[in-house]
Amino acid sequence: VNWHLGPRARRYMSRRRFAEVTRSLDGARGGRALDVGCGWGYNLFLLRDLGFEPFGIDIVQNDFPAARRIAAANGIGLHLAGADVSRLPFRSGSFAAVTSVETLEHVFREDRGDAFDEIARVLAAGGRLSLSTPNYDSLVERGKRCIARIPVLKRFFPPMCYPADSVSRADYHPYSYHDPLTRAEIE
């Protein structure tokens, strides 16, 4: 979904999420930073501006060519890798910071423990994790769960709008699986 091409309000809210996640790393500047679910790399540029050497992973690499073109046009090198957050291809303790913006809700529920274990593994001692994910208890997310329970409503909303309880691994795409984490899961 090309949020950066949408209406002004949606573009603002999307950029704001990235800025808030990255801003929370203030004071942890420098070193390597990993952005999980990097897409076309917007957060990588913010991490670079904070003085980090940014690395991005995404399970779907469709946006990598755009990220590379944007980086090249600005004279910036990017480190991008196709990878699953529940099986990170990095050494233990190799990142000063890890960010994830609106990504973990797209990780299969049964893989989330492994995903958090992997994030903890690649974080250096004293490293920082900053993430955003939809508020499970919000009115919007409650509405999405309602839509999922009433099949006739599904015709009016794109699949990524509501929790996908019947997506198999064979049919998986991040935009077809949306299952926000509860506060307890994040903690």
Backbone as a printed PyTorch tensor [residue, N CA C, xyz], in Angstrom:
tensor([[[  0.8610,  -1.1720,   0.0000],
         [  0.0000,   0.0000,   0.0000],
         [  0.9010,   1.2260,   0.0000]],

        [[  0.6910,   2.1010,  -0.9370],
         [  1.5280,   3.2750,  -1.0750],
         [  0.9690,   4.4310,  -0.2640]],

        [[  1.1710,   4.3620,   1.0570],
         [  0.6450,   5.3970,   1.9570],
         [  1.2010,   6.7660,   1.6060]],

        [[  2.4170,   6.7920,   1.0660],
         [  3.0670,   8.0600,   0.7610],
         [  2.4640,   8.7430,  -0.4640]],

        [[  1.5600,   8.0580,  -1.1590],
         [  0.8990,   8.6400,  -2.3230],
         [ -0.5560,   9.0030,  -2.0540]],

        [[ -1.0380,   8.7410,  -0.8580],
         [ -2.4490,   8.9400,  -0.5270],
         [ -2.7850,  10.3770,  -0.1780]],

        [[ -3.9780,  10.5690,   0.3580],
         [ -4.4280,  11.9110,   0.7580],
         [ -3.4880,  12.5280,   1.7970]],

        [[ -3.4970,  13.8290,   1.8710],
         [ -2.6030,  14.5840,   2.7450],
         [ -2.6740,  14.1180,   4.2070]],

        [[ -3.8720,  13.9260,   4.7400],
         [ -4.0180,  13.5180,   6.1490],
         [ -3.3820,  12.1510,   6.3920]],

        [[ -3.5880,  11.2070,   5.4860],
         [ -2.9970,   9.8730,   5.6550],
         [ -1.4740,   9.9520,   5.5450]],

        [[ -0.9680,  10.7450,   4.6140],
         [  0.4850,  10.9050,   4.4870],
         [  1.0630,  11.4790,   5.7780]],

        [[  0.3950,  12.4850,   6.3320],
         [  0.8700,  13.1010,   7.5770],
         [  0.9050,  12.0770,   8.7060]],

        [[ -0.1900,  11.3410,   8.8950],
         [ -0.2600,  10.3750,   9.9890],
         [  0.7910,   9.2710,   9.8250]],

        [[  1.0080,   8.8360,   8.6000],
         [  2.0030,   7.7930,   8.3660],
         [  3.4060,   8.3060,   8.6650]],

        [[  3.7300,   9.4810,   8.1700],
         [  5.0580,  10.0500,   8.4380],
         [  5.2410,  10.2980,   9.9330]],

        [[  4.1730,  10.7140,  10.6050],
         [  4.2390,  10.9870,  12.0400],
         [  4.6100,   9.7270,  12.8200]],

        [[  4.0440,   8.5830,  12.4410],
         [  4.3690,   7.3240,  13.1230],
         [  5.8670,   7.0500,  13.0450]],

        [[  6.4150,   7.1830,  11.8340],
         [  7.8420,   6.9400,  11.6550],
         [  8.6570,   7.9040,  12.5080]],

        [[  8.3030,   9.1650,  12.4700],
         [  9.0500,  10.1800,  13.2260],
         [  9.0030,   9.8980,  14.7210]],

        [[  7.8400,   9.5080,  15.2360],
         [  7.7280,   9.2370,  16.6760],
         [  8.5430,   8.0150,  17.0880]],

        [[  8.4990,   6.9780,  16.2770],
         [  9.2730,   5.7750,  16.5920],
         [ 10.7610,   6.1090,  16.5960]],

        [[ 11.2070,   6.8150,  15.5900],
         [ 12.6240,   7.1480,  15.4950],
         [ 13.0310,   8.1410,  16.5820]],

        [[ 12.1960,   9.1280,  16.8500],
         [ 12.5000,  10.1330,  17.8670],
         [ 12.6860,   9.4920,  19.2440]],

        [[ 11.9940,   8.4050,  19.5050],
         [ 12.1170,   7.7680,  20.8140],
         [ 13.5020,   7.1540,  21.0300]],

        [[ 14.3040,   7.0800,  19.9680],
         [ 15.6770,   6.5770,  20.0900],
         [ 16.6470,   7.6820,  20.4690]],

        [[ 16.1550,   8.9010,  20.5700],
         [ 17.0160,  10.0300,  20.8950],
         [ 17.8420,   9.7010,  22.1300]],

        [[ 19.1120,   9.9430,  22.0390],
         [ 20.0140,   9.5960,  23.1300],
         [ 20.7280,   8.2910,  22.8630]],

        [[ 20.2610,   7.5200,  21.8950],
         [ 20.8980,   6.2480,  21.5420],
         [ 21.5430,   6.3610,  20.1640]],

        [[ 21.9760,   7.5480,  19.8210],
         [ 22.5250,   7.7970,  18.4800],
         [ 23.8150,   7.0300,  18.2440]],

        [[ 23.9960,   6.6790,  17.0000],
         [ 25.2250,   6.0270,  16.5860],
         [ 25.1210,   4.5240,  16.6140]],

        [[ 25.9820,   3.8900,  15.8680],
         [ 25.9700,   2.4440,  15.7550],
         [ 25.0300,   1.9930,  14.6520]],

        [[ 24.7980,   0.7160,  14.6310],
         [ 23.9260,   0.1470,  13.6110],
         [ 22.5040,   0.0800,  14.1320]],

        [[ 21.5510,   0.3460,  13.2370],
         [ 20.1330,   0.2570,  13.5940],
         [ 19.4270,  -0.6030,  12.5550]],

        [[ 18.5240,  -1.4320,  13.0220],
         [ 17.7510,  -2.3110,  12.1500],
         [ 16.3050,  -1.8490,  12.1240]],

        [[ 15.7750,  -1.6790,  10.9220],
         [ 14.3520,  -1.3730,  10.7740],
         [ 13.6680,  -2.6230,  10.2450]],

        [[ 12.7630,  -3.1760,  11.0350],
         [ 12.0370,  -4.3970,  10.6940],
         [ 10.7830,  -4.0150,   9.9120]],

        [[ 10.6260,  -4.5850,   8.7190],
         [  9.4880,  -4.2490,   7.8680],
         [  9.7230,  -2.9100,   7.1890]],

        [[ 10.8960,  -2.7230,   6.6280],
         [ 11.3310,  -1.4090,   6.1490],
         [ 10.6260,  -0.9180,   4.8920]],

        [[  9.9750,  -1.8080,   4.1300],
         [  9.2940,  -1.3580,   2.9180],
         [ 10.2370,  -0.6020,   2.0040]],

        [[  9.8440,   0.6030,   1.6250],
         [ 10.6830,   1.3800,   0.6970],
         [ 11.7180,   2.2330,   1.4100]],

        [[ 11.8670,   2.0560,   2.7000],
         [ 13.0060,   2.6070,   3.4070],
         [ 12.8490,   3.9420,   4.0840]],

        [[ 11.6350,   4.4520,   4.2200],
         [ 11.4500,   5.7780,   4.8010],
         [ 12.1470,   5.9050,   6.1570]],

        [[ 11.9580,   4.9240,   7.0260],
         [ 12.5490,   5.0110,   8.3640],
         [ 14.0670,   4.8970,   8.3240]],

        [[ 14.6060,   4.2500,   7.3100],
         [ 16.0580,   4.1490,   7.1930],
         [ 16.6890,   5.5210,   7.0340]],

        [[ 16.0120,   6.3970,   6.2970],
         [ 16.5240,   7.7530,   6.1080],
         [ 16.4750,   8.5360,   7.4250]],

        [[ 15.4160,   8.3430,   8.2020],
         [ 15.3230,   9.0070,   9.5120],
         [ 16.4040,   8.4930,  10.4650]],

        [[ 16.6380,   7.1890,  10.4470],
         [ 17.6740,   6.6090,  11.2970],
         [ 19.0530,   7.1500,  10.9090]],

        [[ 19.2860,   7.2740,   9.6300],
         [ 20.5540,   7.8280,   9.1500],
         [ 20.7240,   9.2650,   9.6530]],

        [[ 19.6460,  10.0390,   9.6050],
         [ 19.7100,  11.4270,  10.0740],
         [ 20.0610,  11.5130,  11.5570]],

        [[ 19.7470,  10.4620,  12.3290],
         [ 20.0970,  10.4290,  13.7580],
         [ 21.5330,   9.9430,  13.9970]],

        [[ 22.2120,   9.5820,  12.9160],
         [ 23.5950,   9.1460,  13.0530],
         [ 23.7950,   7.6470,  13.0920]],

        [[ 22.7350,   6.8910,  12.8730],
         [ 22.8480,   5.4330,  12.8220],
         [ 23.2920,   4.9790,  11.4330]],

        [[ 23.8750,   3.8010,  11.3870],
         [ 24.0940,   3.1170,  10.1130],
         [ 22.8830,   2.1950,   9.9520]],

        [[ 21.9400,   2.5650,   9.0770],
         [ 20.6730,   1.8200,   9.0160],
         [ 20.7200,   0.5740,   8.1320]],

        [[ 20.0630,  -0.4670,   8.6400],
         [ 19.8520,  -1.7040,   7.9070],
         [ 18.3470,  -1.9500,   7.8830]],

        [[ 17.8320,  -2.3970,   6.7580],
         [ 16.4070,  -2.6710,   6.6560],
         [ 16.1400,  -4.0820,   6.2080]],

        [[ 15.1350,  -4.6940,   6.8290],
         [ 14.6820,  -6.0090,   6.3660],
         [ 13.1940,  -5.9370,   6.0930]],

        [[ 12.7770,  -6.7540,   5.1650],
         [ 11.3510,  -6.9200,   4.8940],
         [ 11.1690,  -8.2840,   4.2800]],

        [[ 10.0860,  -8.9350,   4.6410],
         [  9.8130, -10.2620,   4.0900],
         [  9.3790, -10.1620,   2.6310]],

        [[  8.8040,  -9.0230,   2.2730],
         [  8.3970,  -8.7520,   0.8910],
         [  9.2870,  -7.6240,   0.3750]],

        [[  9.9860,  -7.8800,  -0.7120],
         [ 10.9630,  -6.9130,  -1.2010],
         [ 10.4830,  -6.0860,  -2.3870]],

        [[  9.1750,  -6.0130,  -2.6040],
         [  8.6250,  -5.2720,  -3.7380],
         [  9.0350,  -3.8070,  -3.7480]],

        [[  9.2150,  -3.2150,  -2.5610],
         [  9.5330,  -1.7900,  -2.4760],
         [ 11.0310,  -1.5020,  -2.4810]],

        [[ 11.8730,  -2.5190,  -2.4700],
         [ 13.3180,  -2.2960,  -2.4380],
         [ 13.8280,  -1.4980,  -3.6350]],

        [[ 13.3550,  -1.7600,  -4.8680],
         [ 13.8470,  -0.9410,  -5.9900],
         [ 13.5700,   0.5540,  -5.7950]],

        [[ 12.3930,   0.8850,  -5.2860],
         [ 12.0770,   2.2960,  -5.0310],
         [ 12.9950,   2.8510,  -3.9500]],

        [[ 13.2430,   2.0860,  -2.9010],
         [ 14.1310,   2.5340,  -1.8180],
         [ 15.5240,   2.8110,  -2.3690]],

        [[ 16.0020,   1.9260,  -3.2190],
         [ 17.3390,   2.1110,  -3.7850],
         [ 17.3990,   3.3320,  -4.7040]],

        [[ 16.3510,   3.5600,  -5.4860],
         [ 16.3220,   4.7390,  -6.3700],
         [ 16.3130,   6.0300,  -5.5510]],

        [[ 15.4970,   6.0710,  -4.4940],
         [ 15.4300,   7.2630,  -3.6380],
         [ 16.7880,   7.4990,  -2.9770]],

        [[ 17.3910,   6.4400,  -2.4740],
         [ 18.6910,   6.5660,  -1.8170],
         [ 19.7490,   7.0440,  -2.8090]],

        [[ 19.7740,   6.4460,  -3.9830],
         [ 20.7640,   6.8320,  -4.9950],
         [ 20.5850,   8.2920,  -5.4090]],

        [[ 19.3480,   8.7140,  -5.5660],
         [ 19.0790,  10.1080,  -5.9510],
         [ 19.5570,  11.0880,  -4.8880]],

        [[ 19.6620,  10.6170,  -3.6460],
         [ 20.1090,  11.4730,  -2.5440],
         [ 21.5420,  11.1730,  -2.1080]],

        [[ 22.2290,  10.3320,  -2.8740],
         [ 23.6150,  10.0150,  -2.5590],
         [ 23.7950,   9.2250,  -1.2780]],

        [[ 22.8350,   8.3630,  -0.9720],
         [ 22.8480,   7.5790,   0.2670],
         [ 22.9210,   6.0970,  -0.0800]],

        [[ 23.7400,   5.3640,   0.6340],
         [ 23.7860,   3.9170,   0.4740],
         [ 22.8250,   3.2590,   1.4570]],

        [[ 22.1790,   2.1970,   1.0350],
         [ 21.2550,   1.4660,   1.9120],
         [ 21.6900,   0.0160,   2.0440]],

        [[ 21.4340,  -0.5420,   3.2200],
         [ 21.6200,  -1.9710,   3.4590],
         [ 20.2200,  -2.5720,   3.5650]],

        [[ 19.8180,  -3.3580,   2.5640],
         [ 18.4900,  -3.9710,   2.5440],
         [ 18.6310,  -5.4800,   2.4250]],

        [[ 17.7670,  -6.2040,   3.1100],
         [ 17.7840,  -7.6620,   3.0180],
         [ 16.3660,  -8.1960,   3.1100]],

        [[ 16.0790,  -9.1770,   2.2770],
         [ 14.8250,  -9.9030,   2.3930],
         [ 14.9760, -10.8760,   3.5530]],

        [[ 14.2010, -10.6920,   4.5950],
         [ 14.3370, -11.5580,   5.7760],
         [ 13.0480, -11.5550,   6.5810]],

        [[ 12.8740, -12.6200,   7.3200],
         [ 11.7460, -12.8040,   8.2340],
         [ 12.2180, -12.4290,   9.6330]],

        [[ 11.4810, -11.5760,  10.3130],
         [ 11.8840, -11.1110,  11.6420],
         [ 11.9960, -12.2580,  12.6460]],

        [[ 11.3330, -13.3630,  12.4010],
         [ 11.4320, -14.4830,  13.3370],
         [ 12.6690, -15.3520,  13.0730]],

        [[ 13.4540, -14.9820,  12.0440],
         [ 14.7030, -15.6790,  11.7270],
         [ 15.6900, -14.6700,  11.1320]],

        [[ 16.1870, -13.7760,  11.9530],
         [ 17.0500, -12.6930,  11.4660],
         [ 18.4410, -13.2010,  11.0780]],

        [[ 18.9680, -12.7140,   9.9440],
         [ 20.2700, -13.1680,   9.4600],
         [ 21.4420, -12.3250,   9.9790]],

        [[ 21.4070, -11.9390,  11.2520],
         [ 22.4420, -11.0830,  11.8210],
         [ 23.0120, -11.7210,  13.0830]],

        [[ 24.2510, -11.3420,  13.3900],
         [ 24.9020, -11.8420,  14.6040],
         [ 24.2300, -11.2740,  15.8470]],

        [[ 24.3180, -11.9990,  16.9110],
         [ 23.7930, -11.5420,  18.2000],
         [ 24.4940, -10.2470,  18.6140]],

        [[ 23.7020,  -9.3250,  19.1730],
         [ 24.2480,  -8.0830,  19.6860],
         [ 24.7870,  -7.1290,  18.6380]],

        [[ 24.3220,  -7.2430,  17.3990],
         [ 24.9170,  -6.4380,  16.3200],
         [ 24.2390,  -5.0900,  16.0630]],

        [[ 23.1760,  -4.7500,  16.8190],
         [ 22.4840,  -3.4840,  16.5840],
         [ 22.2970,  -2.6960,  17.8850]],

        [[ 22.5550,  -1.3970,  17.7950],
         [ 22.3350,  -0.4990,  18.9250],
         [ 20.8500,  -0.1910,  19.0850]],

        [[ 20.1030,  -0.3220,  17.9880],
         [ 18.6670,  -0.0180,  18.0220],
         [ 17.9390,  -0.8630,  16.9900]],

        [[ 16.6920,  -1.1700,  17.2990],
         [ 15.7890,  -1.8400,  16.3580],
         [ 14.4910,  -1.0530,  16.3560]],

        [[ 13.9850,  -0.7710,  15.1560],
         [ 12.6890,  -0.1100,  15.0130],
         [ 11.7640,  -0.9920,  14.2000]],

        [[ 10.4830,  -0.7850,  14.4110],
         [  9.4620,  -1.4960,  13.6470],
         [  8.2200,  -0.6180,  13.6380]],

        [[  7.8210,  -0.2030,  12.4600],
         [  6.6760,   0.6960,  12.3160],
         [  5.5470,  -0.0410,  11.6000]],

        [[  4.4620,  -0.3180,  12.3550],
         [  3.2730,  -0.9480,  11.7810],
         [  3.6360,  -2.2310,  11.0230]],

        [[  4.3550,  -3.1110,  11.6900],
         [  4.8180,  -4.3550,  11.0650],
         [  4.4350,  -5.5880,  11.8540]],

        [[  4.6070,  -5.5600,  13.1700],
         [  4.4560,  -6.7860,  13.9570],
         [  3.0450,  -7.3540,  13.9330]],

        [[  2.0490,  -6.5290,  13.6300],
         [  0.6820,  -7.0450,  13.5070],
         [  0.5120,  -7.9230,  12.2660]],

        [[  1.5110,  -7.9040,  11.3750],
         [  1.4750,  -8.7260,  10.1660],
         [  2.2800, -10.0150,  10.3140]],

        [[  2.8670, -10.2230,  11.4900],
         [  3.6070, -11.4520,  11.7760],
         [  2.6110, -12.4710,  12.3240]],

        [[  2.6530, -13.6840,  11.7870],
         [  1.7520, -14.7240,  12.2860],
         [  1.8490, -14.8070,  13.8040]],

        [[  0.7050, -14.9240,  14.4420],
         [  0.6430, -14.9600,  15.9040],
         [  1.6010, -16.0130,  16.4830]],

        [[  1.6430, -17.1920,  15.8890],
         [  2.5010, -18.2430,  16.4390],
         [  3.9900, -17.9700,  16.2200]],

        [[  4.3440, -16.9980,  15.3810],
         [  5.7470, -16.6460,  15.1400],
         [  6.2080, -15.4520,  15.9790]],

        [[  5.3060, -14.8180,  16.6910],
         [  5.6530, -13.5720,  17.3790],
         [  6.6540, -13.7620,  18.5080]],

        [[  6.5420, -14.8540,  19.2300],
         [  7.5290, -15.1080,  20.2820],
         [  8.9240, -15.1990,  19.7000]],

        [[  9.0550, -15.9320,  18.5790],
         [ 10.3480, -16.0340,  17.9030],
         [ 10.8080, -14.6730,  17.3960]],

        [[  9.8660, -13.8570,  16.8880],
         [ 10.2220, -12.5300,  16.3820],
         [ 10.7970, -11.6680,  17.5040]],

        [[ 10.1280, -11.6420,  18.6550],
         [ 10.6360, -10.8440,  19.7690],
         [ 11.9560, -11.4120,  20.3040]],

        [[ 12.0870, -12.7430,  20.3150],
         [ 13.3500, -13.3510,  20.7360],
         [ 14.4870, -12.9390,  19.8050]],

        [[ 14.2130, -12.9250,  18.5130],
         [ 15.2310, -12.5420,  17.5420],
         [ 15.6070, -11.0670,  17.6680]],

        [[ 14.6220, -10.2170,  17.8880],
         [ 14.9180,  -8.7920,  18.0880],
         [ 15.8110,  -8.6290,  19.3180]],

        [[ 15.4700,  -9.3140,  20.4020],
         [ 16.2810,  -9.2370,  21.6160],
         [ 17.6860,  -9.7840,  21.3660]],

        [[ 17.7860, -10.8300,  20.5780],
         [ 19.0850, -11.4470,  20.2940],
         [ 20.0060, -10.4970,  19.5400]],

        [[ 19.4770,  -9.7850,  18.5380],
         [ 20.3520,  -8.9270,  17.7210],
         [ 20.6280,  -7.5710,  18.3650]],

        [[ 19.8640,  -7.2050,  19.3940],
         [ 20.1310,  -5.9500,  20.1030],
         [ 21.3780,  -6.0970,  20.9720]],

        [[ 22.2380,  -5.1050,  20.9000],
         [ 23.4160,  -5.0780,  21.7640],
         [ 22.9670,  -4.8130,  23.1990]],

        [[ 23.8080,  -5.1360,  24.1350],
         [ 23.5130,  -4.8340,  25.5430],
         [ 23.2270,  -3.3420,  25.6650]],

        [[ 22.1170,  -3.0060,  26.3100],
         [ 21.7140,  -1.6100,  26.4460],
         [ 21.0610,  -1.0320,  25.2030]],

        [[ 20.8410,  -1.8710,  24.1860],
         [ 20.2140,  -1.4130,  22.9430],
         [ 18.7610,  -1.0420,  23.1670]],

        [[ 18.1980,  -0.3290,  22.1940],
         [ 16.8230,   0.1610,  22.3270],
         [ 15.9360,  -0.3980,  21.2240]],

        [[ 14.7200,  -0.7700,  21.6000],
         [ 13.6750,  -1.1730,  20.6660],
         [ 12.6000,  -0.1030,  20.6910]],

        [[ 12.1860,   0.3330,  19.5200],
         [ 11.0830,   1.2850,  19.4160],
         [ 10.1590,   0.7920,  18.3170]],

        [[  8.8710,   0.6760,  18.6440],
         [  7.9380,   0.1550,  17.6510],
         [  6.6000,   0.8520,  17.7450]],

        [[  5.8620,   0.7510,  16.6650],
         [  4.4580,   1.1560,  16.6880],
         [  3.6580,   0.0250,  16.0690]],

        [[  2.4780,  -0.1370,  16.5770],
         [  1.5560,  -1.1440,  16.0820],
         [  0.1550,  -0.6560,  16.4420]],

        [[ -0.8670,  -1.0420,  15.7030],
         [ -2.2100,  -0.5570,  16.0370],
         [ -2.5960,  -0.8910,  17.4770]],

        [[ -3.3480,   0.0010,  18.0830],
         [ -3.8390,  -0.1940,  19.4450],
         [ -4.9720,  -1.2220,  19.4070]],

        [[ -4.6980,  -2.3920,  19.9460],
         [ -5.6540,  -3.4990,  19.9400],
         [ -7.0070,  -3.0910,  20.5120]],

        [[ -7.0070,  -2.2380,  21.5270],
         [ -8.2420,  -1.8670,  22.2120],
         [ -8.9330,  -0.6310,  21.6330]],

        [[ -8.3840,  -0.0760,  20.5520],
         [ -8.9810,   1.1390,  19.9850],
         [-10.3310,   0.8370,  19.3240]],

        [[-11.1240,   1.8690,  19.1720],
         [-12.4120,   1.7470,  18.5000],
         [-12.2280,   1.2320,  17.0720]],

        [[-11.1950,   1.7030,  16.3920],
         [-10.9320,   1.2720,  15.0110],
         [-10.6620,  -0.2280,  14.9630]],

        [[ -9.7920,  -0.7120,  15.8300],
         [ -9.4650,  -2.1520,  15.8080],
         [-10.6430,  -3.0070,  16.2650]],

        [[-11.4280,  -2.5090,  17.1880],
         [-12.6420,  -3.2470,  17.5800],
         [-13.5910,  -3.3400,  16.3930]],

        [[-13.7070,  -2.2480,  15.6370],
         [-14.5500,  -2.2540,  14.4320],
         [-14.0610,  -3.2670,  13.4130]],

        [[-12.7510,  -3.3600,  13.2490],
         [-12.1910,  -4.3370,  12.3120],
         [-12.5250,  -5.7620,  12.7370]],

        [[-12.4520,  -6.0220,  14.0310],
         [-12.7970,  -7.3720,  14.5080],
         [-14.2830,  -7.6540,  14.2960]],

        [[-15.1050,  -6.6470,  14.3920],
         [-16.5390,  -6.7900,  14.1260],
         [-16.7630,  -7.1340,  12.6550]],

        [[-16.0680,  -6.4280,  11.7780],
         [-16.1740,  -6.7060,  10.3410],
         [-15.7940,  -8.1520,  10.0550]],

        [[-14.7340,  -8.6210,  10.7020],
         [-14.2720,  -9.9920,  10.4780],
         [-15.3110, -11.0300,  10.8880]],

        [[-16.1580, -10.6890,  11.8780],
         [-17.1700, -11.6410,  12.3530],
         [-18.4560, -11.6020,  11.5250]],

        [[-18.6290, -10.5640,  10.7060],
         [-19.8530, -10.4270,   9.9100],
         [-19.4640, -10.4980,   8.4290]],

        [[-19.5120, -11.6780,   7.8450],
         [-19.0000, -11.8930,   6.4920],
         [-19.5080, -10.9140,   5.4300]],

        [[-20.7520, -10.4880,   5.4850],
         [-21.2700,  -9.5960,   4.4500],
         [-20.5170,  -8.2600,   4.4360]],

        [[-20.0160,  -7.8330,   5.5770],
         [-19.2850,  -6.5660,   5.6430],
         [-17.9270,  -6.6310,   4.9530]],

        [[-17.3530,  -7.8250,   4.8510],
         [-16.0250,  -7.9730,   4.2570],
         [-15.9830,  -7.4840,   2.8080]],

        [[-17.1330,  -7.4910,   2.1280],
         [-17.1610,  -7.0280,   0.7340],
         [-16.8260,  -5.5490,   0.6180]],

        [[-17.0320,  -4.7910,   1.6700],
         [-16.8830,  -3.3360,   1.6100],
         [-15.5240,  -2.8210,   2.0910]],

        [[-14.6770,  -3.7170,   2.5730],
         [-13.3870,  -3.2950,   3.1190],
         [-12.2820,  -4.1680,   2.5420]],

        [[-11.1340,  -3.5640,   2.2390],
         [-10.0230,  -4.3760,   1.7230],
         [ -9.5350,  -5.3540,   2.7960]],

        [[ -8.9580,  -6.4840,   2.3840],
         [ -8.5470,  -7.5170,   3.3380],
         [ -7.6120,  -7.0270,   4.4320]],

        [[ -6.7570,  -6.0630,   4.1580],
         [ -5.8240,  -5.6370,   5.1920],
         [ -6.5010,  -4.8370,   6.2960]],

        [[ -7.7530,  -4.5210,   6.1200],
         [ -8.4510,  -3.7080,   7.1140],
         [ -8.9300,  -4.4950,   8.3180]],

        [[ -9.0410,  -5.7710,   8.2110],
         [ -9.5790,  -6.5330,   9.3310],
         [ -8.7320,  -7.7710,   9.5910]],

        [[ -8.7820,  -8.3070,  10.7900],
         [ -7.9690,  -9.4800,  11.1190],
         [ -8.2890, -10.6500,  10.2110]],

        [[ -7.2440, -11.2370,   9.7020],
         [ -7.4120, -12.3940,   8.8270],
         [ -7.1860, -13.6530,   9.6450]],

        [[ -8.2640, -14.3030,   9.9830],
         [ -8.1450, -15.4930,  10.8140],
         [ -8.0300, -16.7670,   9.9940]],

        [[ -8.0900, -16.6330,   8.6850],
         [ -8.0590, -17.8380,   7.8550],
         [ -6.9570, -17.7850,   6.8060]],

        [[ -5.9320, -16.9770,   7.0010],
         [ -4.8360, -16.8890,   6.0430],
         [ -3.8270, -17.9920,   6.3530]],

        [[ -3.5610, -18.8240,   5.3710],
         [ -2.5830, -19.8950,   5.5560],
         [ -1.1910, -19.3750,   5.1990]],

        [[ -0.1910, -20.1010,   5.6150],
         [  1.1810, -19.7050,   5.2670],
         [  1.3760, -19.6730,   3.7630]],

        [[  0.7370, -20.5750,   3.0450],
         [  0.8710, -20.6080,   1.5860],
         [  0.2660, -19.3650,   0.9400]],

        [[ -0.7550, -18.7940,   1.5580],
         [ -1.4300, -17.6160,   1.0040],
         [ -0.9690, -16.3130,   1.6480]],

        [[  0.0410, -16.4010,   2.4870],
         [  0.4510, -15.2430,   3.2700],
         [  1.0030, -14.1000,   2.4130]],

        [[  0.5950, -12.9310,   2.7540],
         [  1.2030, -11.6740,   2.3340],
         [  0.9450, -10.7210,   3.4960]],

        [[  1.9140,  -9.8810,   3.8510],
         [  1.7040,  -9.0180,   5.0090],
         [  0.3970,  -8.2270,   4.9670]],

        [[ -0.0400,  -7.8390,   3.7870],
         [ -1.2540,  -7.0340,   3.7120],
         [ -2.5270,  -7.8720,   3.7670]],

        [[ -2.3830,  -9.1910,   3.8050],
         [ -3.5730, -10.0310,   3.9400],
         [ -3.7120, -10.5900,   5.3490]],

        [[ -2.7320, -10.3040,   6.2110],
         [ -2.7730, -10.8010,   7.5790],
         [ -2.5870,  -9.6180,   8.5190]],

        [[ -3.6120,  -9.3090,   9.2740],
         [ -3.5930,  -8.1640,  10.1870],
         [ -4.1750,  -8.6180,  11.5180]],

        [[ -3.3220,  -8.7050,  12.5340],
         [ -3.7490,  -9.1870,  13.8390],
         [ -2.9690,  -8.4260,  14.9140]],

        [[ -3.4670,  -7.2500,  15.3210],
         [ -2.7340,  -6.4200,  16.2780],
         [ -2.4130,  -7.1430,  17.5800]],

        [[ -1.3170,  -6.7320,  18.1550],
         [ -0.8670,  -7.2810,  19.4190],
         [ -1.5360,  -6.5670,  20.5740]],

        [[ -1.7880,  -7.3010,  21.6250],
         [ -2.3130,  -6.6780,  22.8380],
         [ -1.1380,  -6.0340,  23.5750]],

        [[ -1.4390,  -5.1600,  24.4940],
         [ -0.3980,  -4.5250,  25.3130],
         [  0.4430,  -5.5830,  26.0380]],

        [[ -0.2220,  -6.6100,  26.5510],
         [  0.4940,  -7.6720,  27.2670],
         [  1.4880,  -8.3860,  26.3490]],

        [[  1.1090,  -8.6360,  25.0950],
         [  2.0290,  -9.2900,  24.1590],
         [  3.2700,  -8.4330,  23.9130]],

        [[  3.0600,  -7.1490,  23.7870],
         [  4.1950,  -6.2480,  23.5390],
         [  5.1000,  -6.2030,  24.7600]],

        [[  4.4960,  -6.0890,  25.9190],
         [  5.3050,  -6.0470,  27.1530],
         [  6.0430,  -7.3430,  27.3620]]])
